PDB file of C-alpha atoms in Angstrom:
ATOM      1  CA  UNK A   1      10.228  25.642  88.133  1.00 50.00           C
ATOM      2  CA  UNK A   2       8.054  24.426  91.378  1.00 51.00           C
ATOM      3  CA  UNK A   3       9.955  23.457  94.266  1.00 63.00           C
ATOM      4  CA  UNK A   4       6.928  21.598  95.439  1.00 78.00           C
ATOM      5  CA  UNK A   5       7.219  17.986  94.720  1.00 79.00           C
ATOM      6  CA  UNK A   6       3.094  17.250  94.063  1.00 87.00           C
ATOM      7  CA  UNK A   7       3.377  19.846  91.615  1.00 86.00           C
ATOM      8  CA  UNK A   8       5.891  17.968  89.300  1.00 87.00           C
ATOM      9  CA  UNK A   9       4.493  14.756  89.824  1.00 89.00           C
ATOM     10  CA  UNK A  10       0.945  16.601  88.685  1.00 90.00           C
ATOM     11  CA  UNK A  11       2.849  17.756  85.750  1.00 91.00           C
ATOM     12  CA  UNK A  12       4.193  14.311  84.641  1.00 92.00           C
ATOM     13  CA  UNK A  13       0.682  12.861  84.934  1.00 92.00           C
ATOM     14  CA  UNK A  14      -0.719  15.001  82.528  1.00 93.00           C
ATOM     15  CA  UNK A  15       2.711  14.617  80.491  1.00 93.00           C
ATOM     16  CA  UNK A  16       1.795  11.187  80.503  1.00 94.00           C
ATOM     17  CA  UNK A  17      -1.853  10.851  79.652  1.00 95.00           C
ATOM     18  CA  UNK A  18      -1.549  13.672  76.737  1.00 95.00           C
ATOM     19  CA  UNK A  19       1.536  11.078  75.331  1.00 94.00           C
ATOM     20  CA  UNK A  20      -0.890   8.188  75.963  1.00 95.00           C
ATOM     21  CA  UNK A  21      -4.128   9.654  74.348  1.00 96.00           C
ATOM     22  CA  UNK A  22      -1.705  11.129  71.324  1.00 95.00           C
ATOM     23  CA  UNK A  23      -0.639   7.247  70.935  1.00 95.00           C
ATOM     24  CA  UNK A  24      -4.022   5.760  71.376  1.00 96.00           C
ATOM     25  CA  UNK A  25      -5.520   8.418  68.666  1.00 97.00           C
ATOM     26  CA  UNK A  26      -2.423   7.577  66.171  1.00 96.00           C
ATOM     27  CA  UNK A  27      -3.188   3.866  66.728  1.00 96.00           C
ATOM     28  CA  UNK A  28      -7.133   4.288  66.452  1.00 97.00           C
ATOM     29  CA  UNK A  29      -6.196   6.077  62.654  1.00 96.00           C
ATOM     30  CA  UNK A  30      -3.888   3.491  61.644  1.00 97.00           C
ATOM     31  CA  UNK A  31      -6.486   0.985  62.179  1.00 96.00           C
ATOM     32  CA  UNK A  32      -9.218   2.954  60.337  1.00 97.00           C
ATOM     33  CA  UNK A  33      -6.551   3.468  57.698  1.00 96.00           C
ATOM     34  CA  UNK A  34      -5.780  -0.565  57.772  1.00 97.00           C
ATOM     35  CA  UNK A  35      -9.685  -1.033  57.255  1.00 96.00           C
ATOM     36  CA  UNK A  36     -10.288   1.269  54.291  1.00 96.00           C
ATOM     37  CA  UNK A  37      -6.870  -0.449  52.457  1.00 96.00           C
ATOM     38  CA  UNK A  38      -8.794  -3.907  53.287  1.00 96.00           C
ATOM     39  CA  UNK A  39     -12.072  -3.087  51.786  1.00 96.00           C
ATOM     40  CA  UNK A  40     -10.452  -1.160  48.716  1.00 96.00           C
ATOM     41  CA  UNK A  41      -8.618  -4.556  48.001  1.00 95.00           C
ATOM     42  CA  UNK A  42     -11.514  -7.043  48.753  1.00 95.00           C
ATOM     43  CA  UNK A  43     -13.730  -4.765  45.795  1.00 95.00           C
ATOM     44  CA  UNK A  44     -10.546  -4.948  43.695  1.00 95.00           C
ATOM     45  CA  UNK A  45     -10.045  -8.826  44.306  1.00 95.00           C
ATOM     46  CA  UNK A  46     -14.237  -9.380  43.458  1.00 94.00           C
ATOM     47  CA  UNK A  47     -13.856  -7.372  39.850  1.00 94.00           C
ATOM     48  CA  UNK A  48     -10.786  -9.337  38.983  1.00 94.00           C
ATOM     49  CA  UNK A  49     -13.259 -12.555  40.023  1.00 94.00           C
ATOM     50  CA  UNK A  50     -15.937 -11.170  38.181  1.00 93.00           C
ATOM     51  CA  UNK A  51     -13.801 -10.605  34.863  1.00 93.00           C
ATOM     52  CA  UNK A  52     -12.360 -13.805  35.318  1.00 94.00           C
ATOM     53  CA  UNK A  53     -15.599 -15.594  35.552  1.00 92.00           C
ATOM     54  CA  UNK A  54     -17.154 -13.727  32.208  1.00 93.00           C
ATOM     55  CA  UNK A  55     -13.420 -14.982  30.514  1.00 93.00           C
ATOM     56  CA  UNK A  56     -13.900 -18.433  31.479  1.00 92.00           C
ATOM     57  CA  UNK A  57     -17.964 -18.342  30.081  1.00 91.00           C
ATOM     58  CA  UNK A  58     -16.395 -17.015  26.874  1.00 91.00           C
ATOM     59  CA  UNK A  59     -13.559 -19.278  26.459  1.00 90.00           C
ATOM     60  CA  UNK A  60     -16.228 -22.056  27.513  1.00 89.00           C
ATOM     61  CA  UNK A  61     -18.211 -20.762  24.511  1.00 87.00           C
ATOM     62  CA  UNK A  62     -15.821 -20.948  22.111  1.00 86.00           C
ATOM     63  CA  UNK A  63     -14.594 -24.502  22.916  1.00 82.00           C
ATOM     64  CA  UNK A  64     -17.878 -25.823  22.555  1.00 82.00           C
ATOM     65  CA  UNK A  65     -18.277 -24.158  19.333  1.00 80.00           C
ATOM     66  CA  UNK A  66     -15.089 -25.356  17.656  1.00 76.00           C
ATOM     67  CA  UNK A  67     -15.755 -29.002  18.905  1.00 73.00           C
ATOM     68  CA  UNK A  68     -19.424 -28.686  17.024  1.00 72.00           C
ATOM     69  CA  UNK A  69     -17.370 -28.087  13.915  1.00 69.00           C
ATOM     70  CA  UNK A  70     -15.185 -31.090  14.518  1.00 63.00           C
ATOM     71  CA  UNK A  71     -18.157 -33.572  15.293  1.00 63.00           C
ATOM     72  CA  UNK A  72     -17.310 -37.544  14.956  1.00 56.00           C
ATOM     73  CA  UNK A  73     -15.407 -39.828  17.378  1.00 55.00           C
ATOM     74  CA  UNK A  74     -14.797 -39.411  20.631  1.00 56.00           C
ATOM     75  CA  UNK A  75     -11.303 -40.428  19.646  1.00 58.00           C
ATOM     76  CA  UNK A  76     -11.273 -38.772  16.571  1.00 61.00           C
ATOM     77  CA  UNK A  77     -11.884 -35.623  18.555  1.00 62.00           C
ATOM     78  CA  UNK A  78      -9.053 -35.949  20.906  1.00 65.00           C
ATOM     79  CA  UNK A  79      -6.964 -36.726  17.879  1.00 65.00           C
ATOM     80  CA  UNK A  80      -7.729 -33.141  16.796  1.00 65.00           C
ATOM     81  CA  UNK A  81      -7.522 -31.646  19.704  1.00 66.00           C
ATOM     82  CA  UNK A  82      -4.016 -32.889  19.549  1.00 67.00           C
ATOM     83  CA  UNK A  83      -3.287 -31.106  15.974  1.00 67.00           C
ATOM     84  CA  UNK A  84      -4.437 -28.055  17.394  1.00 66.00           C
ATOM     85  CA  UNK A  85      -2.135 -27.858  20.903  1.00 66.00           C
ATOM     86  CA  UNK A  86       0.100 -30.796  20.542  1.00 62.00           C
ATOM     87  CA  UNK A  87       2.344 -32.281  18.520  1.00 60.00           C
ATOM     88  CA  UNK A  88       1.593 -34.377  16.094  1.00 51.00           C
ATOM     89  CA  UNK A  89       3.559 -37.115  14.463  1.00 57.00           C
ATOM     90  CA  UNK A  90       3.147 -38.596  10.932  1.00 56.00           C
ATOM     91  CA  UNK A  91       2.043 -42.476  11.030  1.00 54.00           C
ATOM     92  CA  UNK A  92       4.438 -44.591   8.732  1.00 50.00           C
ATOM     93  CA  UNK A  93       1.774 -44.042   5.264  1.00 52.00           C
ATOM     94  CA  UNK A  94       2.222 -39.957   5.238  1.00 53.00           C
ATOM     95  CA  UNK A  95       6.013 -40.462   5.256  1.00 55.00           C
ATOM     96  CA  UNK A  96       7.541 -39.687   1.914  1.00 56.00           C
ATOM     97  CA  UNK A  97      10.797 -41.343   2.633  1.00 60.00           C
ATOM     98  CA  UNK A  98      12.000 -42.339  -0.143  1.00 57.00           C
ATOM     99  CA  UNK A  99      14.119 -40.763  -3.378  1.00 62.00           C
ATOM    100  CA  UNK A 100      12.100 -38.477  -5.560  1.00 63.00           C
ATOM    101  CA  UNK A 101      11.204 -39.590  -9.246  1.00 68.00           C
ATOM    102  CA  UNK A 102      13.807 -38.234 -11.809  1.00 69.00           C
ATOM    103  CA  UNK A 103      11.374 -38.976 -15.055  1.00 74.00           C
ATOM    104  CA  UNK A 104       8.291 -36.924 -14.192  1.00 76.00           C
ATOM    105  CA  UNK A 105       6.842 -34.552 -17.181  1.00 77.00           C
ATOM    106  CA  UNK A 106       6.764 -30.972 -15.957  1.00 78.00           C
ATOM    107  CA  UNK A 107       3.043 -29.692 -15.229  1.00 77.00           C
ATOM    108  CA  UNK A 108       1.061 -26.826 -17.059  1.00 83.00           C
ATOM    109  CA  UNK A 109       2.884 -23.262 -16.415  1.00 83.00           C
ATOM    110  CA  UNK A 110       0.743 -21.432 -13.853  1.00 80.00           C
ATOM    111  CA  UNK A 111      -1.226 -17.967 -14.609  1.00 85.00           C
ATOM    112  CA  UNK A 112       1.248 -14.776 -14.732  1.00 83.00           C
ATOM    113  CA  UNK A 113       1.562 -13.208 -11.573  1.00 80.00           C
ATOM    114  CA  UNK A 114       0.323  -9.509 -10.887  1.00 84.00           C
ATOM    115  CA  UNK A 115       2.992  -6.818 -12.481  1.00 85.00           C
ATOM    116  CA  UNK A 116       5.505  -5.873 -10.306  1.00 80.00           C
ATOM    117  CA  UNK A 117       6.335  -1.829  -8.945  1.00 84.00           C
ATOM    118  CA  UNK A 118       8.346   0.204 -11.616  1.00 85.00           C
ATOM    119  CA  UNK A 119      12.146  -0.315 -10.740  1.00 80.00           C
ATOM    120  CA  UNK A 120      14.397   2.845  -9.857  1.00 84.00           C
ATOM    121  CA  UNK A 121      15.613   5.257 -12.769  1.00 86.00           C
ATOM    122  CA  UNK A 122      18.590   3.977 -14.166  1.00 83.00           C
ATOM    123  CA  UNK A 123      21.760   6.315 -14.057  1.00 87.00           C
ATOM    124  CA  UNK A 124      22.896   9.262 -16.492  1.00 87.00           C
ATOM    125  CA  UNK A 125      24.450   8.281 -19.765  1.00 83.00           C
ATOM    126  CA  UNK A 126      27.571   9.890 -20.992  1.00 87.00           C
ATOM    127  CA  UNK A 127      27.554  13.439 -22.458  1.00 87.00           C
ATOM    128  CA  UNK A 128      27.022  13.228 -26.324  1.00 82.00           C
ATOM    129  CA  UNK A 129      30.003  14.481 -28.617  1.00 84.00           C
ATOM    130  CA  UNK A 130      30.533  17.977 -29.932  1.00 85.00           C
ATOM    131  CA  UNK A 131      28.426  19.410 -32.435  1.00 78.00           C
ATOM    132  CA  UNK A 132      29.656  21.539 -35.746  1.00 80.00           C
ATOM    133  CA  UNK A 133      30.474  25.114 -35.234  1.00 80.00           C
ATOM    134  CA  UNK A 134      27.714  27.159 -36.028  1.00 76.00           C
ATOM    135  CA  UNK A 135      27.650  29.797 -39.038  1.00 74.00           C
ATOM    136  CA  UNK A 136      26.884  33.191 -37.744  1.00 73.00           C
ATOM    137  CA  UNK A 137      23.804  34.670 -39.472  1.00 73.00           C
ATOM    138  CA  UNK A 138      23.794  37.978 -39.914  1.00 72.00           C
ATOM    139  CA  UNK A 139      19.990  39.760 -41.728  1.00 72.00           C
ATOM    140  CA  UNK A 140      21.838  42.965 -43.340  1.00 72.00           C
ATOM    141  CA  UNK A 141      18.523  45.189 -44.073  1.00 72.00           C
ATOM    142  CA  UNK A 142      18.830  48.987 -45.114  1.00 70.00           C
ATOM    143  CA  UNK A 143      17.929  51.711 -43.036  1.00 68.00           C
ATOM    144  CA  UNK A 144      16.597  54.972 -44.540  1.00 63.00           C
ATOM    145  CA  UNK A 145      18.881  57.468 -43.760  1.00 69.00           C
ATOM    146  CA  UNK A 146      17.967  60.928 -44.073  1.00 73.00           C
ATOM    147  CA  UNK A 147      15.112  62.273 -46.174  1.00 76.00           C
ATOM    148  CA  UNK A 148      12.453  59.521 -47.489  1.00 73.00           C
ATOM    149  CA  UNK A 149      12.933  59.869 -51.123  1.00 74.00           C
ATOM    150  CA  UNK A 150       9.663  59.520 -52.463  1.00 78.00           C
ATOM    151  CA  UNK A 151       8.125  58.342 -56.548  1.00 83.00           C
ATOM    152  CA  UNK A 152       7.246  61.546 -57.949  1.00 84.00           C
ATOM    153  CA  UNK A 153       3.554  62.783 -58.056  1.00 84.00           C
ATOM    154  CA  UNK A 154       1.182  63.185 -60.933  1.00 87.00           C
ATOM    155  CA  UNK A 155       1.812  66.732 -62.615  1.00 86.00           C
ATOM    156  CA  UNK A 156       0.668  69.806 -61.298  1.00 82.00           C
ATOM    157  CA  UNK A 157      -2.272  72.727 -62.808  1.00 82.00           C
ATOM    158  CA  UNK A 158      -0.993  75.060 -65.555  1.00 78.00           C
ATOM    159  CA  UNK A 159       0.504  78.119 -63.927  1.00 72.00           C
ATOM    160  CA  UNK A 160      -0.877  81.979 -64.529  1.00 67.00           C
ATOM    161  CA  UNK A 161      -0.288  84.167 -67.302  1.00 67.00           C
ATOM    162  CA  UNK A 162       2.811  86.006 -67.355  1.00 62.00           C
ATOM    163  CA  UNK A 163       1.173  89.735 -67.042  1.00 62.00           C
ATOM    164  CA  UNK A 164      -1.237  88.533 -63.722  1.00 61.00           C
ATOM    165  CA  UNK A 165       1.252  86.559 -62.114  1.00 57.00           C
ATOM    166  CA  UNK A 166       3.552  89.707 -61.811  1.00 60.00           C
ATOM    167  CA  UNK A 167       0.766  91.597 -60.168  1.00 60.00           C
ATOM    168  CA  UNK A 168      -0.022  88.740 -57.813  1.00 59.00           C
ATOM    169  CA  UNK A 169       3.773  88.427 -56.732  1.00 61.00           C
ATOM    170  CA  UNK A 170       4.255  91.877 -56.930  1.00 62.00           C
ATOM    171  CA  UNK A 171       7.057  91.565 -59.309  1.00 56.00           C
ATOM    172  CA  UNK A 172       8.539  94.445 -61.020  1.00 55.00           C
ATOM    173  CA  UNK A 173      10.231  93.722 -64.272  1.00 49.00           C
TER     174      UNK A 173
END
C-alpha cells in the first residue's frame, strides 16, 4: 500500500462516506417499505369498516322486522325478547306439579304412519331331504341294419315269346 499518510486518510474518507450513503439508502428503502405496509393496512382496516357497517344495516333490518311481527306492549315486547335470548322461567300457573291422573280414557288412535324400508333378506334355510332314486330310462328303437327290406311292388309286363326271346339274348338251345 501507500506509505504516504494523506493517501490513507483519503482512502478512509471515501471508505466512510460510501458506508454512510449505503446506510442512508438502506434506511431511505426501509422507510418507503414501512409506508407502503401502512397504506396496504389502512385500505384493509376501511373494507373491514365498510363490511362491518353494511352487517350492522342488515342486522338493524332484521331486528326491526321481527319486532313488527311481535307488536303490543312495550313490556310485552321485552318479555319476548327474553324467550328468544334469555331464559325464561315458568310463572307458578304453567307448572304441572302435581301427580298425573290414573283414570283418563285413552284418545282416538292416530293415522298409520308412512311404510317403512324393506328389512334385510333373512338367512338360508336348511337343505331339503333326499329325493327317491331315479329309474333309468332307456328308448330301445331299432336300427335298420343292412339292406332296407322293402313291400313288394305291383307285378311286372308279360315276358316275350319263347322263340324271340332266344334271338334277343342270343341264346342257343
Amino acid at each position: 500500500m501507500a506509505s504516504n499518510p494523506t493517501a490513507v486518510v483519503k482512502m478512509m474518507k471515501v471508505a466512510v462516506s460510501v458506508g454512510a450513503a449505503g446506510g442512508i439508502v438502506a434506511t431511505l428503502a426501509c422507510l418507503y417499505a414501512t409506508a407502503i405496509i401502512m397504506n396496504d393496512i389502512n385500505d384493509m382496516y376501511n373494507d373491514i369498516m365498510d363490511g362491518m357497517g353494511q352487517f350492522k344495516t342488515v342486522a338493524d333490518d332484521s331486528w326491526m322486522q321481527m319486532m313488527v311481527l311481535r307488536r303490543g306492549d312495550p313490556k310485552e315486547n321485552h318479555e319476548y325478547v327474553r324467550t328468544l335470548f334469555g331464559r325464561n322461567k315458568r310463572s307458578s300457573g304453567q307448572c304441572s306439579c302435581g301427580l298425573p291422573q290414573v283414570n283418563c280414557p285413552p284418545g282416538p288412535p292416530g293415522p298409520p304412519g308412512a311404510n317403512g324400508d324393506n328389512g334385510d333378506n333373512g338367512e338360508d334355510g336348511n337343505n331339503g331331504a333326499p329325493g327317491l332314486p331315479g329309474v333309468p330310462i332307456q328308448e330301445e328303437k331299432e336300427l335298420p341294419r343292412g339292406c332296407i327290406k322293402c313291400p313288394p311292388g305291383p307285378p311286372g309286363l308279360p315276358g316275350m315269346q319263347g322263340f324271340e326271346a332266344r334271338r334277343f339274348l342270343n341264346f342257343d338251345l
